[in-house]
Structure formats: structure tokens, C-alpha cells
Short mmCIF file of C-alpha atoms in Angstrom, two decimals:
data_model
loop_
_atom_site.label_atom_id
_atom_site.label_comp_id
_atom_site.label_asym_id
_atom_site.label_seq_id
_atom_site.Cartn_x
_atom_site.Cartn_y
_atom_site.Cartn_z
CA UNK A 524 -39.87 -39.25 21.10
CA UNK A 525 -36.45 -41.13 19.87
CA UNK A 526 -33.68 -43.03 21.91
CA UNK A 527 -33.84 -42.97 25.27
CA UNK A 528 -30.96 -42.47 28.22
CA UNK A 529 -30.43 -42.24 31.74
CA UNK A 530 -30.22 -38.17 32.00
CA UNK A 531 -27.13 -39.46 34.29
CA UNK A 532 -25.93 -41.02 31.46
CA UNK A 533 -25.76 -37.93 29.84
CA UNK A 534 -24.33 -35.74 32.83
CA UNK A 535 -21.21 -38.45 32.96
CA UNK A 536 -19.92 -38.61 29.32
CA UNK A 537 -20.58 -34.36 29.15
CA UNK A 538 -18.21 -34.22 32.37
CA UNK A 539 -15.85 -36.08 31.06
CA UNK A 540 -15.93 -34.10 27.84
CA UNK A 541 -16.20 -30.88 29.59
CA UNK A 542 -12.82 -31.86 31.64
CA UNK A 543 -10.79 -32.11 28.37
CA UNK A 544 -10.73 -28.06 27.78
CA UNK A 545 -10.89 -27.45 31.24
CA UNK A 546 -8.25 -28.86 33.57
CA UNK A 547 -9.83 -26.56 37.46
CA UNK A 548 -12.53 -29.21 37.39
CA UNK A 549 -12.40 -31.90 39.70
CA UNK A 550 -15.00 -34.59 40.31
CA UNK A 551 -15.86 -36.07 43.80
CA UNK A 552 -17.89 -39.20 44.57
CA UNK A 553 -19.24 -41.27 47.68
CA UNK A 554 -18.57 -44.43 46.04
CA UNK A 555 -21.07 -44.23 43.49
CA UNK A 556 -19.24 -42.92 40.69
CA UNK A 557 -20.70 -46.29 38.91
CA UNK A 558 -24.55 -45.08 39.55
CA UNK A 559 -24.17 -41.67 39.17
CA UNK A 560 -21.21 -42.29 36.41
CA UNK A 561 -18.64 -39.75 37.41
CA UNK A 562 -16.65 -43.13 36.99
CA UNK A 563 -16.31 -41.57 32.55
CA UNK A 564 -14.32 -38.49 34.83
CA UNK A 565 -12.08 -40.90 36.71
CA UNK A 566 -11.16 -43.39 33.81
CA UNK A 567 -9.97 -40.14 32.14
CA UNK A 568 -8.82 -38.44 34.67
CA UNK A 569 -7.86 -40.44 37.73
CA UNK A 570 -5.94 -37.12 39.49
CA UNK A 571 -8.67 -35.36 39.29
CA UNK A 572 -11.03 -37.69 40.72
CA UNK A 573 -11.83 -37.95 44.39
CA UNK A 574 -13.44 -41.11 46.24
CA UNK A 575 -14.39 -39.81 49.95
CA UNK A 576 -16.03 -43.27 50.57
CA UNK A 577 -19.82 -43.25 52.09
CA UNK A 578 -18.67 -39.62 53.85
CA UNK A 579 -20.74 -37.48 52.02
CA UNK A 580 -20.22 -34.71 54.50
CA UNK A 581 -16.76 -35.03 54.44
CA UNK A 582 -17.22 -34.82 50.89
CA UNK A 583 -19.17 -31.59 50.36
CA UNK A 584 -16.06 -30.32 52.97
CA UNK A 585 -13.55 -31.87 50.42
CA UNK A 586 -14.99 -29.97 47.76
CA UNK A 587 -15.43 -26.32 49.18
CA UNK A 588 -11.85 -26.44 50.51
CA UNK A 589 -11.48 -27.16 46.32
CA UNK A 590 -12.74 -24.56 44.91
CA UNK A 591 -11.17 -22.11 47.38
CA UNK A 592 -8.11 -22.82 45.90
CA UNK A 593 -9.35 -22.13 42.27
CA UNK A 594 -11.01 -25.28 41.83
CA UNK A 595 -14.64 -26.31 39.97
CA UNK A 596 -15.98 -29.32 41.58
CA UNK A 597 -18.98 -31.25 41.67
CA UNK A 598 -20.03 -33.38 43.54
CA UNK A 599 -22.01 -36.44 43.02
CA UNK A 600 -23.98 -39.20 44.99
CA UNK A 601 -27.87 -40.32 45.41
CA UNK A 602 -29.82 -37.24 46.34
CA UNK A 603 -31.33 -38.96 49.23
CA UNK A 604 -27.26 -38.36 50.69
CA UNK A 605 -26.14 -35.52 49.06
CA UNK A 606 -29.42 -32.86 49.78
CA UNK A 607 -30.43 -34.76 53.23
CA UNK A 608 -27.78 -36.48 55.04
CA UNK A 609 -25.29 -33.81 53.85
CA UNK A 610 -27.42 -30.52 54.17
CA UNK A 611 -25.78 -28.41 57.09
CA UNK A 612 -22.63 -28.59 54.95
CA UNK A 613 -24.47 -28.05 51.70
CA UNK A 614 -25.56 -24.87 53.42
CA UNK A 615 -23.28 -24.08 55.56
CA UNK A 616 -19.84 -25.10 54.33
CA UNK A 617 -20.76 -23.97 50.88
CA UNK A 618 -23.34 -21.46 50.27
CA UNK A 619 -22.89 -19.70 53.13
CA UNK A 620 -19.26 -18.44 52.01
CA UNK A 621 -20.75 -18.74 48.04
CA UNK A 622 -18.60 -21.32 47.37
CA UNK A 623 -18.78 -22.78 43.42
CA UNK A 624 -19.69 -26.20 44.02
CA UNK A 625 -21.92 -27.91 42.04
CA UNK A 626 -23.66 -30.16 43.41
CA UNK A 627 -24.90 -32.89 40.87
CA UNK A 628 -26.45 -35.39 42.40
CA UNK A 629 -28.75 -38.43 41.20
CA UNK A 630 -31.60 -41.62 41.98
CA UNK A 631 -34.14 -38.73 42.52
CA UNK A 632 -37.62 -39.51 42.48
CA UNK A 633 -39.43 -42.54 43.33
CA UNK A 634 -38.27 -43.84 40.08
CA UNK A 635 -35.57 -45.32 41.82
CA UNK A 636 -37.36 -48.13 41.85
CA UNK A 637 -37.00 -50.90 43.86
CA UNK A 638 -34.31 -49.43 46.38
CA UNK A 639 -37.02 -48.22 48.37
CA UNK A 640 -38.93 -45.09 49.81
CA UNK A 641 -36.04 -44.79 52.06
CA UNK A 642 -33.73 -44.11 48.88
CA UNK A 643 -36.22 -42.32 46.99
CA UNK A 644 -35.56 -37.81 47.60
CA UNK A 645 -38.37 -36.93 47.73
CA UNK A 646 -37.89 -32.82 49.21
CA UNK A 647 -34.20 -32.31 47.82
CA UNK A 648 -35.85 -29.44 45.76
CA UNK A 649 -37.32 -27.57 48.55
CA UNK A 650 -34.32 -28.24 50.19
CA UNK A 651 -32.25 -27.36 48.18
CA UNK A 652 -33.89 -24.03 46.98
CA UNK A 653 -34.59 -22.65 50.27
CA UNK A 654 -30.79 -22.51 50.88
CA UNK A 655 -29.53 -18.88 49.69
CA UNK A 656 -27.32 -18.48 47.01
CA UNK A 657 -28.48 -21.89 45.64
CA UNK A 658 -29.37 -22.41 42.11
CA UNK A 659 -31.41 -25.48 41.42
CA UNK A 660 -32.18 -27.63 37.97
CA UNK A 661 -34.08 -30.14 36.78
CA UNK A 662 -33.15 -31.44 33.05
CA UNK A 663 -35.91 -32.62 31.63
CA UNK A 664 -34.17 -35.05 28.74
CA UNK A 665 -29.84 -35.94 28.41
CA UNK A 666 -29.44 -33.77 25.58
CA UNK A 667 -31.03 -31.26 28.72
CA UNK A 668 -28.15 -32.47 31.10
CA UNK A 669 -25.29 -32.15 29.07
CA UNK A 670 -26.09 -28.41 28.20
CA UNK A 671 -26.91 -27.77 31.87
CA UNK A 672 -23.21 -29.19 32.71
CA UNK A 673 -21.91 -26.53 30.45
CA UNK A 674 -23.86 -23.97 31.66
CA UNK A 675 -23.02 -24.76 35.67
CA UNK A 676 -18.94 -25.02 34.34
CA UNK A 677 -19.44 -21.61 32.84
CA UNK A 678 -21.70 -20.05 35.90
CA UNK A 679 -20.19 -19.05 39.09
CA UNK A 680 -21.05 -20.16 42.53
CA UNK A 681 -23.29 -22.73 44.45
CA UNK A 682 -25.72 -25.25 41.91
CA UNK A 683 -27.75 -28.35 41.87
CA UNK A 684 -28.69 -30.38 39.26
CA UNK A 685 -31.07 -33.59 39.90
CA UNK A 686 -30.88 -35.98 37.99
CA UNK A 687 -33.40 -39.12 37.37
CA UNK A 688 -31.86 -42.58 37.55
CA UNK A 689 -33.69 -44.31 34.64
CA UNK A 690 -34.01 -44.04 30.46
CA UNK A 691 -36.13 -41.61 30.41
CA UNK A 692 -37.30 -39.70 26.85
CA UNK A 693 -34.26 -37.90 24.61
CA UNK A 694 -37.59 -35.21 23.14
CA UNK A 695 -37.23 -34.45 19.32
CA UNK A 696 -36.84 -30.43 19.52
CA UNK A 697 -34.46 -28.12 19.52
CA UNK A 698 -34.36 -26.21 23.10
CA UNK A 699 -31.64 -23.61 24.28
CA UNK A 700 -30.30 -23.99 27.27
CA UNK A 701 -29.82 -20.58 29.83
CA UNK A 702 -29.97 -21.06 33.85
CA UNK A 703 -33.01 -19.00 34.86
CA UNK A 704 -35.27 -19.56 31.91
CA UNK A 705 -37.70 -21.74 31.03
CA UNK A 706 -38.48 -22.89 27.66
CA UNK A 707 -42.18 -23.67 26.14
CA UNK A 708 -42.34 -26.14 24.28
CA UNK A 709 -45.95 -26.12 23.34
CA UNK A 710 -48.42 -22.96 22.67
CA UNK A 711 -51.86 -23.26 24.02
CA UNK A 712 -55.05 -20.92 25.12
CA UNK A 713 -56.88 -23.06 27.52
CA UNK A 714 -54.30 -24.16 30.03
CA UNK A 715 -50.67 -24.29 30.60
CA UNK A 716 -48.73 -27.06 32.27
CA UNK A 717 -45.67 -26.25 33.50
CA UNK A 718 -43.49 -29.00 34.08
CA UNK A 719 -40.11 -30.16 35.47
CA UNK A 720 -37.26 -33.21 34.83
CA UNK A 721 -38.67 -36.36 33.49
CA UNK A 722 -42.65 -35.50 33.77
CA UNK A 723 -41.97 -33.00 30.80
CA UNK A 724 -42.27 -35.18 28.00
CA UNK A 725 -45.81 -36.54 30.07
CA UNK A 726 -46.25 -33.46 30.96
CA UNK A 727 -46.50 -33.47 26.32
CA UNK A 728 -48.54 -36.57 25.97
CA UNK A 729 -50.87 -34.84 28.23
CA UNK A 730 -50.78 -32.06 25.83
CA UNK A 731 -51.44 -34.30 22.41
CA UNK A 732 -53.64 -36.15 23.75
CA UNK A 733 -56.17 -33.01 24.92
CA UNK A 734 -55.50 -31.63 21.79
CA UNK A 735 -58.12 -34.49 20.73
CA UNK A 736 -60.89 -32.79 22.58
CA UNK A 737 -60.18 -29.41 21.80
CA UNK A 738 -58.43 -28.51 24.69
CA UNK A 739 -55.84 -26.75 23.35
CA UNK A 740 -52.45 -26.59 26.49
CA UNK A 741 -49.27 -25.33 26.68
CA UNK A 742 -46.18 -26.51 27.99
CA UNK A 743 -43.69 -24.78 29.33
CA UNK A 744 -40.40 -26.48 30.34
CA UNK A 745 -39.39 -25.26 34.01
CA UNK A 746 -35.71 -26.68 34.38
CA UNK A 747 -34.95 -23.89 36.33
CA UNK A 748 -36.04 -24.01 39.48
CA UNK A 749 -34.51 -21.39 41.24
CA UNK A 750 -34.25 -18.70 39.64
CA UNK A 751 -37.38 -19.14 38.47
CA UNK A 752 -38.87 -17.85 35.51
CA UNK A 753 -40.80 -15.51 36.64
CA UNK A 754 -42.15 -13.65 33.78
CA UNK A 755 -42.74 -16.43 31.40
CA UNK A 756 -44.68 -17.87 34.28
CA UNK A 757 -46.65 -15.16 35.32
CA UNK A 758 -47.31 -14.01 31.15
CA UNK A 759 -48.77 -17.55 30.09
CA UNK A 760 -50.86 -18.40 33.26
CA UNK A 761 -52.40 -14.91 32.10
CA UNK A 762 -53.03 -15.93 28.94
CA UNK A 763 -54.36 -19.26 29.18
CA UNK A 764 -55.65 -19.12 33.07
CA UNK A 765 -55.42 -22.60 34.28
CA UNK A 766 -52.50 -23.97 35.46
CA UNK A 767 -51.42 -27.25 36.10
CA UNK A 768 -47.61 -28.38 37.27
CA UNK A 769 -45.86 -31.30 37.35
CA UNK A 770 -43.41 -32.85 39.08
CA UNK A 771 -41.47 -36.18 40.61
CA UNK A 772 -41.34 -34.29 43.61
CA UNK A 773 -42.79 -33.68 46.48
CA UNK A 774 -46.78 -31.07 46.13
CA UNK A 775 -45.03 -29.43 49.16
CA UNK A 776 -41.98 -27.46 48.69
CA UNK A 777 -40.95 -27.79 44.35
CA UNK A 778 -41.90 -26.51 41.39
CA UNK A 779 -45.09 -26.02 42.35
CA UNK A 780 -44.90 -24.04 45.01
CA UNK A 781 -42.46 -21.78 43.23
CA UNK A 782 -44.85 -21.72 40.94
CA UNK A 783 -47.68 -20.43 43.32
CA UNK A 784 -45.60 -18.00 45.13
CA UNK A 785 -44.96 -16.42 41.52
CA UNK A 786 -48.60 -15.97 40.52
CA UNK A 787 -49.91 -14.94 44.31
CA UNK A 788 -51.30 -11.55 44.09
CA UNK A 789 -51.02 -11.98 39.99
CA UNK A 790 -53.95 -12.46 38.73
CA UNK A 791 -57.18 -14.94 39.13
CA UNK A 792 -56.43 -18.10 38.17
CA UNK A 793 -57.22 -21.85 38.63
CA UNK A 794 -54.97 -23.58 39.68
CA UNK A 795 -53.36 -27.77 40.31
CA UNK A 796 -50.68 -29.49 41.17
CA UNK A 797 -49.78 -32.85 40.36
CA UNK A 798 -47.03 -34.72 42.38
CA UNK A 799 -45.94 -37.10 44.89
CA UNK A 800 -48.84 -36.41 47.79
CA UNK A 801 -46.77 -36.07 50.79
CA UNK A 802 -46.19 -39.89 51.11
CA UNK A 803 -42.71 -41.56 51.11
CA UNK A 804 -41.86 -43.96 48.37
CA UNK A 805 -42.20 -47.22 48.36
CA UNK A 806 -40.64 -50.09 46.17
CA UNK A 807 -42.01 -50.84 43.12
CA UNK A 808 -41.09 -50.85 39.10
CA UNK A 809 -40.73 -47.48 37.69
CA UNK A 810 -43.92 -46.98 36.00
CA UNK A 811 -45.70 -48.41 38.33
CA UNK A 812 -44.83 -45.65 41.07
CA UNK A 813 -45.45 -43.30 38.76
CA UNK A 814 -49.06 -44.58 38.20
CA UNK A 815 -49.61 -45.39 42.00
CA UNK A 816 -48.72 -41.57 42.90
CA UNK A 817 -50.62 -39.89 39.80
CA UNK A 818 -47.53 -38.88 38.16
CA UNK A 819 -48.25 -39.66 34.27
CA UNK A 820 -49.69 -38.10 30.90
CA UNK A 821 -53.38 -39.51 32.01
CA UNK A 822 -52.88 -38.18 35.46
CA UNK A 823 -52.02 -34.40 33.96
CA UNK A 824 -54.83 -34.43 31.51
CA UNK A 825 -57.55 -35.21 34.05
CA UNK A 826 -55.96 -32.42 35.93
CA UNK A 827 -55.90 -30.13 33.00
CA UNK A 828 -59.95 -30.94 32.30
CA UNK A 829 -61.26 -30.88 36.09
CA UNK A 830 -60.25 -26.86 35.97
#
């Protein structure tokens, strides 16, 4: 591993850079631009930036209007507000009409930290993946986030990009990014760990620890939860037979359930989901919360051992 960089910072930088070559990109924010990093775009292109204030539902409808005029709007706020408070507008105003709106939401998961359970979105992947036509992307690091933003601009239709708040390791490996195509980061035959977001790094550390015990674990970065790369998931599950999923999200409706659905009827597997076990978040330091909710490399490794 090399440097640490927040995924949301990479998003702000990528959006500002792409705005220089594509004048159809516009950005909207709900009075949180210095947290979501859209201020970087606003500083460069003030005429293409719209602060909707603390009115997330209005902001989504504004974005739909801009999309109907041929623009590519990126809508940003905290994940809890963008996917929860404005859910009706995201579903009925945007996805139902298949408008080309990109939802880039930060501060997802329990690593938001001290703001506590009221602000920690642990159900947002579930809410977004159940909406027809919605693409759901959870990048594992800053580099992947930048590539994801470029791919979102090039693709059509409503999309959700989920981002964490805290700085996280930038993975020292070359990873291509294609929407809907998982990246195999480590080969293995004894077990496979399917992970997304910042828990990809934890999964790699878990695999290293397991290697010292003679357990050969594959690690697959499932950066796109929808559409899901079922071909890769089924292939590695059949090869390894023992499956662990890891996500900074509820075990209900997220990556774990998506993988389980893909594997249903496809073979005989032993399966364990690492995630938030049907609890709300709480205030605390990010690492302490990862430990409290069983979302560390140690927890992932223990799940593999248990299988």
C-alpha cells in the first residue's frame, strides 16, 4: 500500500478535470460542497454549479430538468440524505423516466464517525440497487473513484456512486475499470472474498494473514453492485466453494445479498456475510467503529477460517 487519500477527494478532482473537456457536465450540491468536494468544480465552473441548499428533493428534480436539456448532472450530498430523504425523487423523478443523472454521495457507512447513526448510511446500496435502471458503483480507493467518474460520464442512465469520508489506502496495483466487471485482485483456491469499497483493502490484508496459515484465499473487488458481474462471481465460487462477502453496509440488501442471489441454485457453497448486522451506527472514531461492527481484516480472516 502507498498513500492514503479520501475517495470523495478523488471524486471532486475528477469531476473538475472532466469539466474542462466536457461542457455538458454540471454539478449540484445541498450546501455541503466542501464535504463532498464539489467545491473544486464550483471554483472552476461557477456558472455550471448549483447549490440547492438543504433541499435534497428539489435538487434531484433540478438535476432531472438539466438532464432533459442534454446536460450531465452530478448530484452530491451525504449518502443518508441523497438516498433516503430524496428517495421518491430519485425513484419516480429520475429513474422511472430513465434520466441521465449521476448521484455521487459521500460520507457513507459507519466510518463517517462522530456524526453518529443518524448520518451513517448503512442501507443506501440496498435502496439504490432495488430501483430499476439504477447502476450502483462502490469504488475501493481514490484511483478507482476517478476512473468510475469518467465511466459514469461516458455511460447513459441514472447511476449511484457511493463514497466514504475518511482517507483510505490507495491500492498499489493496476486495476482497469469497466462498469459491471469485477476485478480479481488475488488468485486463490481455498476460499474467495468478494468485497467492495474500503473493505477491499481489509480483504487483501485478511488474505495475506491467511496465507501464513496455509489458506489460499482469492480476493475479488466487486466495485459494481448493479449490474453485477455474475459470471466472475459464479466462477470463483465454484472454484473455491467457500465464499465470504465484505462490505461497510448492512448485511441486508447489499453486496452480500447480491452475491447470494447470483449463487442461488448454482452449486453447493459455504457462505458468510461480513457487514453491519442489522444495527444502526453510532458515534465514534472510524477505526473503533469498524472494530465494533466486525468490519476489519481480522474479522474477514476469521470468517474464512470458520468456513
